[in-house]
Structures are given as structure tokens and as C-alpha cells.
Amino acid sequence: MSDLGITKGFALALLPAALGGSLWEALGLPLGWLMGAAVVTGFFAMCNVEVVVPKPLYSVSLAALGAGVGLSITPDVAATLLVWAPVMVVAGCLGVGAAVLMTPLLARFGRMERSTAFFSLLPGGVIEMANVGEGHGADRTIVAALHAVRVALVVGLLPLVLYAFFPASGDPVQDVALLSWTHLAMVILVGVAGGWATAQLGLPAAWLLGALIAVGLLSSLGFLSGRMPASLMAGVQVLVGISLGARFRRDRLSSIPRALGTGLLVLLVIMTAMAAAAGLASLVMPISLPTLVLCFSVGGMAEMVLTSKVLGQNVALVAAFQAVRAVLVNACAGVVWRNLVSQSDTSLTPKG
């Protein structure tokens, strides 16, 4: 489809998605702006309308999200992140380990090649895993579809479960002054510059991560402080929701029903296992269980940061855990495949 067609698809879905987000938000549902926009955009996608958020707009919105998280990184928070860095690595390794363990089952019962199953379960970015997996013989369509299902499952289920059991949980919200327009513009510029610089390095979730680091560094040194306008964060949620819902195109999903059905069950098992690991970690870590569940979860970085922000959890810690996992997965995906998964017993892998 031409760039003009893609632009028309986005323009067609933008207003309905925003209205859907406002409706979900008015109903008091967690992540209302994001989930409402995702559901509405998913309807367009199922009607085979290609909806793509313009890349510059999406990049700037992620930079704004990262900048908002960066503002929460005070000197004390920065010290805390350093203390828990080894646990972040362990959590990332658990996500990779879960993918390794469940790969044979998904390959057998989903009737797919082992490479496709492995890269479909690795908790990395959708585009990154599809690209890397294709280079190792994986089916790009299945990998992309199952990653979309993974993120949708985590974003759709975790907030509802945490909200139901811990409605008043989380770290107390500090009374932080709203940024003035001048300071807001400066924070956004710093975030965009950090995001652009990180994108040049090819890191996952680069615009969000780079903005977080750039603004977080200045915030931790006392040069920046304040909070983002709620309207701006609502707009970011809508754009992230549109990006999520747009992945569920009918022509793509209808061609792989068995893989999707089996993958859904396997992903639920992995989600449960990671939540259980978070529960065990909460026994020895002075951090609330809801925050740790979000830290250990295998959702997308942008989605988990927004979830932690909406639910009043430790957003800086969640962002750090998710960033470490994303970098770890993208760095070791090919190495783990070549030296562990592809060399293991292939008796469960379908033939032909």
C-alpha cells in the first residue's frame, strides 16, 4: 500500500480511536485511553484497513513518554535502580528461559518450525524478533502475529487483575508541580534528542529508552523536575493503542489459526510463570507485588510503562526492568538460538 493509503488509514481511525479511548477512560477502566483506542483500531484492522501511525509522530510520542518517566528519576530513585540491576538481569534471563522451555511444545502442537516457535516466544520487540527470526528460518508472519497476541494479552489482562486485587496499591503519588510550557518544551526537546541518539545505535524501544536516559540523567542531577500534562499522556496512550490494535489484521491472523490458538495457551503459561516469579521475588525484595509483577511481565516496554503509570506503581523501576529485558533479549536472541535451542532434541518439531 502506498504511503498516501497508509496515511488515509491512520486519519480514518484516529478520531474513532480517540473516542473509544475516552469512553473506556470514562468507564473508569485501567489503561482506558490505550485499550479503547486499541479495540477500535483492531476493528479497523480486522476489516483489513491498514492503519499505521506516522513514524515521526509515534517516535515523538514515545520520546514524550520516556521523558515523563525520566522526570521521576530523582537521585534516590537512581540509586535504587543501580541496587536492583542484578535482579533486572535475572528477570530478563527468566523471560528468555521460559521461551526456551516452551519452544518444543509450541513447535509440536502449533505445527510450526522450532525456529518460528522460539522467536515467537522471546519477549522482545515485534519488529526486532520478526527480523531476527526470519534470518534464522522463522516464519515472519507467525512471529509477528504471536508477538502482537503476547503484548495484547499482557496489556489486556494484567491491569484488570492488578486493579481488581490491588486497587489502592503502589507507591504514593508525590505532589509534583505541573511543568510550565517553557519547561515542557525543553523536556520534550531533550527527550527527542536522546531518543534520536539512541535510535542511531539500533537499540530496542530506542526513542522511549533514549528519552528516559537523557531526561532521567538531568532529573537525577536536579536540573529538571515536574510532571507531564495529563492530556499529553492521554494522547500518547491513544497512539500506543492504535499501534497495538493495528497489528490484528484479519488477512494475517486468519491464515494461522492453529499457531494462534496454541500460542495463546503457551503465552498464558509464560505470563503465569513470570507472575509467580515476581511473587517469589516480593518475599525478599522491599517492593510491592504489583510493581514486581509489571517488572517481570513480558509485555512491550511502552505498554508496561503506561500500565505502571496508570496503576500508580513504581514507573521508573518498571521501565528499568523492561529496558534491561529488551536489550538482553535482542542481544542474545541469535546466540541462544544457535547454541542452545537449534542444537537440542528436535523430536517434537513437526516434519514437513
Short mmCIF file of C-alpha atoms in Angstrom, two decimals:
data_model
loop_
_atom_site.label_atom_id
_atom_site.label_comp_id
_atom_site.label_asym_id
_atom_site.label_seq_id
_atom_site.Cartn_x
_atom_site.Cartn_y
_atom_site.Cartn_z
CA MET A 1 0.00 0.00 0.00
CA SER A 2 1.23 3.49 -0.82
CA ASP A 3 2.28 5.97 1.83
CA LEU A 4 -0.83 8.00 0.96
CA GLY A 5 -3.05 5.00 1.60
CA ILE A 6 -1.42 4.34 4.93
CA THR A 7 -1.86 8.00 5.90
CA LYS A 8 -5.54 7.79 4.97
CA GLY A 9 -5.95 4.68 7.09
CA PHE A 10 -4.48 6.43 10.10
CA ALA A 11 -6.60 9.53 9.52
CA LEU A 12 -9.70 7.35 9.23
CA ALA A 13 -9.05 5.56 12.53
CA LEU A 14 -7.65 8.41 14.63
CA LEU A 15 -10.88 10.10 15.73
CA PRO A 16 -12.83 6.87 16.40
CA ALA A 17 -9.82 5.51 18.34
CA ALA A 18 -9.64 8.66 20.46
CA LEU A 19 -13.38 8.48 21.12
CA GLY A 20 -13.05 4.80 22.06
CA GLY A 21 -10.25 5.67 24.44
CA SER A 22 -12.25 8.46 26.05
CA LEU A 23 -15.21 6.08 26.52
CA TRP A 24 -13.05 3.44 28.23
CA GLU A 25 -11.47 6.13 30.37
CA ALA A 26 -14.91 7.49 31.35
CA LEU A 27 -15.91 3.97 32.44
CA GLY A 28 -13.02 4.01 34.92
CA LEU A 29 -11.20 1.07 33.32
CA PRO A 30 -7.42 0.86 33.75
CA LEU A 31 -5.48 1.99 30.68
CA GLY A 32 -8.74 3.33 29.28
CA TRP A 33 -7.22 5.57 26.63
CA LEU A 34 -4.87 2.85 25.40
CA MET A 35 -7.27 -0.10 25.46
CA GLY A 36 -10.19 1.83 23.99
CA ALA A 37 -8.04 3.03 21.12
CA ALA A 38 -6.64 -0.48 20.61
CA VAL A 39 -10.08 -2.11 20.45
CA VAL A 40 -11.41 0.43 17.96
CA THR A 41 -8.29 0.22 15.79
CA GLY A 42 -8.43 -3.56 16.00
CA PHE A 43 -11.91 -3.38 14.43
CA PHE A 44 -10.48 -1.38 11.52
CA ALA A 45 -7.60 -3.84 11.19
CA MET A 46 -9.96 -6.83 11.16
CA CYS A 47 -11.73 -5.11 8.26
CA ASN A 48 -8.32 -5.10 6.52
CA VAL A 49 -7.87 -1.34 6.80
CA GLU A 50 -4.13 -0.78 7.15
CA VAL A 51 -3.58 1.68 9.97
CA VAL A 52 -0.03 2.84 10.58
CA VAL A 53 0.88 5.63 12.98
CA PRO A 54 3.23 8.01 11.10
CA LYS A 55 6.72 7.14 12.27
CA PRO A 56 7.79 10.70 13.24
CA LEU A 57 4.62 11.19 15.30
CA TYR A 58 4.98 7.81 17.02
CA SER A 59 8.68 8.41 17.73
CA VAL A 60 8.00 11.79 19.34
CA SER A 61 5.13 10.33 21.39
CA LEU A 62 7.42 7.58 22.72
CA ALA A 63 10.05 10.21 23.49
CA ALA A 64 7.44 12.15 25.46
CA LEU A 65 6.56 9.00 27.38
CA GLY A 66 10.23 8.30 28.11
CA ALA A 67 10.76 11.90 29.17
CA GLY A 68 7.84 11.64 31.57
CA VAL A 69 9.40 8.58 33.17
CA GLY A 70 12.78 10.29 33.25
CA LEU A 71 11.34 13.15 35.30
CA SER A 72 10.56 10.65 38.08
CA ILE A 73 14.21 9.63 38.43
CA THR A 74 15.40 11.58 41.45
CA PRO A 75 18.86 10.93 42.94
CA ASP A 76 17.31 8.43 45.39
CA VAL A 77 15.47 6.62 42.59
CA ALA A 78 18.66 6.44 40.51
CA ALA A 79 20.49 4.82 43.43
CA THR A 80 17.66 2.30 43.84
CA LEU A 81 17.84 1.35 40.15
CA LEU A 82 21.54 0.61 40.47
CA VAL A 83 20.95 -1.57 43.53
CA TRP A 84 18.41 -3.74 41.73
CA ALA A 85 20.31 -4.00 38.43
CA PRO A 86 21.36 -7.66 39.03
CA VAL A 87 17.72 -8.61 39.65
CA MET A 88 16.78 -6.95 36.37
CA VAL A 89 19.23 -9.19 34.54
CA VAL A 90 17.84 -12.26 36.31
CA ALA A 91 14.28 -11.29 35.34
CA GLY A 92 15.36 -10.87 31.72
CA CYS A 93 17.05 -14.27 31.75
CA LEU A 94 13.89 -15.84 33.16
CA GLY A 95 11.93 -14.50 30.20
CA VAL A 96 14.44 -16.00 27.78
CA GLY A 97 14.48 -19.27 29.73
CA ALA A 98 10.70 -19.53 29.60
CA ALA A 99 10.83 -19.13 25.82
CA VAL A 100 13.48 -21.87 25.54
CA LEU A 101 11.49 -24.30 27.70
CA MET A 102 8.18 -23.76 25.91
CA THR A 103 9.55 -23.77 22.35
CA PRO A 104 9.25 -27.57 21.83
CA LEU A 105 5.60 -27.57 22.92
CA LEU A 106 4.63 -24.67 20.69
CA ALA A 107 6.52 -26.19 17.76
CA ARG A 108 4.78 -29.55 18.13
CA PHE A 109 1.21 -28.57 18.92
CA GLY A 110 1.26 -25.41 16.82
CA ARG A 111 2.72 -27.37 13.88
CA MET A 112 5.50 -24.91 13.15
CA GLU A 113 9.25 -24.99 12.81
CA ARG A 114 11.24 -24.78 16.01
CA SER A 115 12.84 -21.50 14.93
CA THR A 116 9.40 -19.96 14.42
CA ALA A 117 8.25 -21.12 17.85
CA PHE A 118 11.37 -19.83 19.59
CA PHE A 119 11.36 -16.34 18.10
CA SER A 120 7.60 -16.11 18.63
CA LEU A 121 8.05 -16.64 22.37
CA LEU A 122 11.11 -14.48 23.03
CA PRO A 123 9.88 -11.37 24.89
CA GLY A 124 11.45 -8.84 22.54
CA GLY A 125 10.08 -6.22 20.18
CA VAL A 126 7.69 -7.30 17.44
CA ILE A 127 9.75 -5.91 14.56
CA GLU A 128 13.08 -6.94 16.04
CA MET A 129 12.04 -10.53 16.67
CA ALA A 130 10.39 -10.85 13.24
CA ASN A 131 13.54 -9.57 11.54
CA VAL A 132 15.99 -11.67 13.56
CA GLY A 133 13.77 -14.74 13.40
CA GLU A 134 13.39 -14.53 9.63
CA GLY A 135 17.17 -14.53 9.34
CA HIS A 136 17.19 -17.89 11.17
CA GLY A 137 14.45 -19.51 9.11
CA ALA A 138 11.41 -18.47 11.16
CA ASP A 139 8.03 -17.64 9.62
CA ARG A 140 7.82 -13.86 9.85
CA THR A 141 4.02 -13.78 9.75
CA ILE A 142 3.60 -16.16 12.69
CA VAL A 143 6.32 -14.46 14.74
CA ALA A 144 4.77 -11.01 14.28
CA ALA A 145 1.25 -12.28 14.98
CA LEU A 146 2.17 -14.10 18.19
CA HIS A 147 4.11 -11.11 19.49
CA ALA A 148 1.06 -8.95 18.90
CA VAL A 149 -1.01 -11.50 20.85
CA ARG A 150 1.60 -11.53 23.64
CA VAL A 151 1.52 -7.78 24.13
CA ALA A 152 -2.28 -7.64 23.86
CA LEU A 153 -2.65 -10.40 26.46
CA VAL A 154 -0.34 -8.72 28.95
CA VAL A 155 -1.83 -5.26 28.45
CA GLY A 156 -5.38 -6.55 28.47
CA LEU A 157 -5.17 -8.89 31.45
CA LEU A 158 -2.53 -7.57 33.87
CA PRO A 159 -4.08 -4.15 34.56
CA LEU A 160 -7.51 -5.70 35.16
CA VAL A 161 -6.13 -8.36 37.52
CA LEU A 162 -3.90 -5.94 39.44
CA TYR A 163 -6.66 -3.34 39.63
CA ALA A 164 -9.10 -5.94 40.97
CA PHE A 165 -6.81 -7.26 43.70
CA PHE A 166 -4.74 -4.15 44.48
CA PRO A 167 -6.98 -1.15 43.74
CA ALA A 168 -5.13 1.12 46.16
CA SER A 169 -1.68 -0.42 45.92
CA GLY A 170 1.54 1.10 44.71
CA ASP A 171 3.86 3.86 45.73
CA PRO A 172 2.20 7.06 46.90
CA VAL A 173 1.94 9.69 44.18
CA GLN A 174 4.08 12.65 45.05
CA ASP A 175 2.69 16.15 44.80
CA VAL A 176 4.81 17.23 41.84
CA ALA A 177 4.14 20.53 40.14
CA LEU A 178 2.97 20.54 36.54
CA LEU A 179 5.64 21.57 34.05
CA SER A 180 5.31 25.07 32.66
CA TRP A 181 5.01 25.35 28.89
CA THR A 182 8.62 26.52 28.65
CA HIS A 183 9.94 23.64 30.74
CA LEU A 184 7.66 21.18 28.93
CA ALA A 185 9.12 22.23 25.58
CA MET A 186 12.64 21.87 26.97
CA VAL A 187 11.91 18.41 28.39
CA ILE A 188 10.42 17.24 25.09
CA LEU A 189 13.41 18.58 23.15
CA VAL A 190 15.84 16.82 25.48
CA GLY A 191 13.80 13.62 25.20
CA VAL A 192 13.63 13.75 21.40
CA ALA A 193 17.38 14.39 21.19
CA GLY A 194 18.07 11.44 23.49
CA GLY A 195 15.67 9.23 21.56
CA TRP A 196 17.21 10.15 18.22
CA ALA A 197 20.73 9.49 19.50
CA THR A 198 19.71 6.09 20.88
CA ALA A 199 17.91 5.18 17.66
CA GLN A 200 21.19 5.66 15.78
CA LEU A 201 22.65 2.87 17.93
CA GLY A 202 19.88 0.47 16.89
CA LEU A 203 18.73 -0.28 20.45
CA PRO A 204 15.20 -1.65 21.09
CA ALA A 205 12.49 0.85 22.06
CA ALA A 206 15.13 3.46 21.24
CA TRP A 207 13.00 6.60 21.31
CA LEU A 208 11.47 5.75 24.68
CA LEU A 209 14.71 4.46 26.19
CA GLY A 210 16.87 7.31 24.92
CA ALA A 211 14.47 9.96 26.16
CA LEU A 212 14.23 8.25 29.53
CA ILE A 213 18.02 8.19 29.90
CA ALA A 214 18.55 11.77 28.72
CA VAL A 215 15.83 13.34 30.86
CA GLY A 216 16.47 10.94 33.75
CA LEU A 217 20.13 11.97 33.86
CA LEU A 218 19.24 15.66 34.13
CA SER A 219 16.47 14.92 36.62
CA SER A 220 18.73 12.82 38.84
CA LEU A 221 21.19 15.71 38.92
CA GLY A 222 18.47 18.15 39.95
CA PHE A 223 18.33 20.14 36.70
CA LEU A 224 14.78 19.09 35.73
CA SER A 225 11.66 18.39 37.76
CA GLY A 226 7.90 18.37 37.30
CA ARG A 227 5.26 16.21 35.67
CA MET A 228 3.75 15.95 32.22
CA PRO A 229 0.23 17.25 31.46
CA ALA A 230 -2.42 14.52 31.70
CA SER A 231 -3.72 15.46 28.24
CA LEU A 232 -0.32 14.75 26.70
CA MET A 233 -0.12 11.34 28.35
CA ALA A 234 -3.66 10.56 27.15
CA GLY A 235 -2.57 11.35 23.60
CA VAL A 236 0.45 9.07 23.97
CA GLN A 237 -1.82 6.26 25.20
CA VAL A 238 -4.08 6.68 22.18
CA LEU A 239 -1.16 6.45 19.75
CA VAL A 240 0.28 3.37 21.50
CA GLY A 241 -3.21 1.82 21.47
CA ILE A 242 -3.59 2.49 17.75
CA SER A 243 -0.19 0.91 17.10
CA LEU A 244 -1.20 -2.17 19.12
CA GLY A 245 -4.65 -2.61 17.59
CA ALA A 246 -3.35 -2.15 14.04
CA ARG A 247 -1.40 -5.41 14.29
CA PHE A 248 -4.56 -7.54 14.30
CA ARG A 249 -5.31 -7.68 10.58
CA ARG A 250 -7.77 -10.38 9.59
CA ASP A 251 -5.92 -11.47 6.46
CA ARG A 252 -2.80 -12.09 8.55
CA LEU A 253 -4.38 -13.81 11.54
CA SER A 254 -6.86 -16.00 9.66
CA SER A 255 -4.04 -17.80 7.85
CA ILE A 256 -2.50 -19.22 11.04
CA PRO A 257 -5.39 -20.24 13.36
CA ARG A 258 -3.67 -23.31 14.86
CA ALA A 259 -0.48 -21.38 15.62
CA LEU A 260 -2.50 -18.60 17.25
CA GLY A 261 -4.63 -20.95 19.35
CA THR A 262 -1.65 -22.91 20.63
CA GLY A 263 0.44 -19.79 21.07
CA LEU A 264 -2.28 -18.17 23.16
CA LEU A 265 -2.23 -21.04 25.65
CA VAL A 266 1.57 -21.17 25.80
CA LEU A 267 1.80 -17.42 26.34
CA LEU A 268 -0.70 -17.63 29.20
CA VAL A 269 1.52 -20.25 30.84
CA ILE A 270 4.56 -17.99 30.46
CA MET A 271 2.66 -14.99 31.85
CA THR A 272 1.58 -17.03 34.87
CA ALA A 273 5.11 -18.33 35.44
CA MET A 274 6.58 -14.82 35.33
CA ALA A 275 3.92 -13.56 37.75
CA ALA A 276 4.80 -16.44 40.07
CA ALA A 277 8.48 -15.49 39.84
CA ALA A 278 7.53 -11.92 40.76
CA GLY A 279 5.62 -13.28 43.74
CA LEU A 280 8.69 -15.15 44.96
CA ALA A 281 10.84 -12.06 44.45
CA SER A 282 8.40 -9.99 46.53
CA LEU A 283 9.19 -12.22 49.52
CA VAL A 284 12.77 -10.93 49.63
CA MET A 285 12.54 -7.54 47.91
CA PRO A 286 11.07 -4.45 49.65
CA ILE A 287 8.96 -3.65 46.58
CA SER A 288 5.20 -4.03 46.19
CA LEU A 289 3.91 -7.15 44.45
CA PRO A 290 2.02 -5.25 41.71
CA THR A 291 5.18 -3.35 40.79
CA LEU A 292 7.20 -6.56 40.63
CA VAL A 293 4.56 -8.29 38.51
CA LEU A 294 4.86 -5.45 35.99
CA CYS A 295 8.66 -5.58 36.23
CA PHE A 296 8.76 -9.31 35.46
CA SER A 297 5.99 -9.25 32.84
CA VAL A 298 6.71 -9.96 29.17
CA GLY A 299 4.72 -7.09 27.70
CA GLY A 300 6.02 -4.31 25.49
CA MET A 301 8.10 -1.60 27.13
CA ALA A 302 5.83 1.31 26.20
CA GLU A 303 2.73 -0.60 27.26
CA MET A 304 4.18 -1.68 30.61
CA VAL A 305 5.45 1.81 31.40
CA LEU A 306 1.99 3.23 30.72
CA THR A 307 0.38 0.46 32.78
CA SER A 308 2.62 1.15 35.79
CA LYS A 309 1.97 4.89 35.46
CA VAL A 310 -1.81 4.48 35.34
CA LEU A 311 -1.86 1.99 38.24
CA GLY A 312 0.34 4.19 40.43
CA GLN A 313 3.25 1.75 40.58
CA ASN A 314 6.99 2.47 40.60
CA VAL A 315 7.19 3.53 36.97
CA ALA A 316 10.95 4.15 36.93
CA LEU A 317 11.68 0.65 38.25
CA VAL A 318 9.26 -0.98 35.79
CA ALA A 319 10.85 0.96 32.93
CA ALA A 320 14.33 -0.13 34.02
CA PHE A 321 13.36 -3.81 34.23
CA GLN A 322 11.67 -3.70 30.83
CA ALA A 323 14.62 -1.87 29.24
CA VAL A 324 17.15 -4.38 30.55
CA ARG A 325 15.00 -7.28 29.33
CA ALA A 326 14.56 -5.73 25.88
CA VAL A 327 18.29 -5.11 25.44
CA LEU A 328 19.17 -8.57 26.79
CA VAL A 329 16.70 -10.38 24.51
CA ASN A 330 17.76 -8.52 21.39
CA ALA A 331 21.44 -9.03 22.19
CA CYS A 332 21.29 -12.75 22.89
CA ALA A 333 18.44 -13.99 20.65
CA GLY A 334 20.64 -15.29 17.85
CA VAL A 335 23.27 -16.67 20.22
CA VAL A 336 20.71 -18.62 22.28
CA TRP A 337 19.11 -19.99 19.13
CA ARG A 338 22.37 -21.18 17.58
CA ASN A 339 23.95 -22.61 20.73
CA LEU A 340 21.00 -23.93 22.72
CA VAL A 341 17.64 -24.28 21.00
CA SER A 342 18.67 -25.33 17.48
CA GLN A 343 21.11 -27.92 18.92
CA SER A 344 18.53 -29.51 21.23
CA ASP A 345 16.44 -32.57 20.52
CA THR A 346 14.17 -31.93 17.52
CA SER A 347 11.84 -34.90 18.04
CA LEU A 348 8.95 -32.60 18.94
CA THR A 349 9.38 -30.43 15.85
CA PRO A 350 6.87 -31.12 13.04
CA LYS A 351 8.25 -32.61 9.85
CA GLY A 352 7.39 -31.04 6.54
#
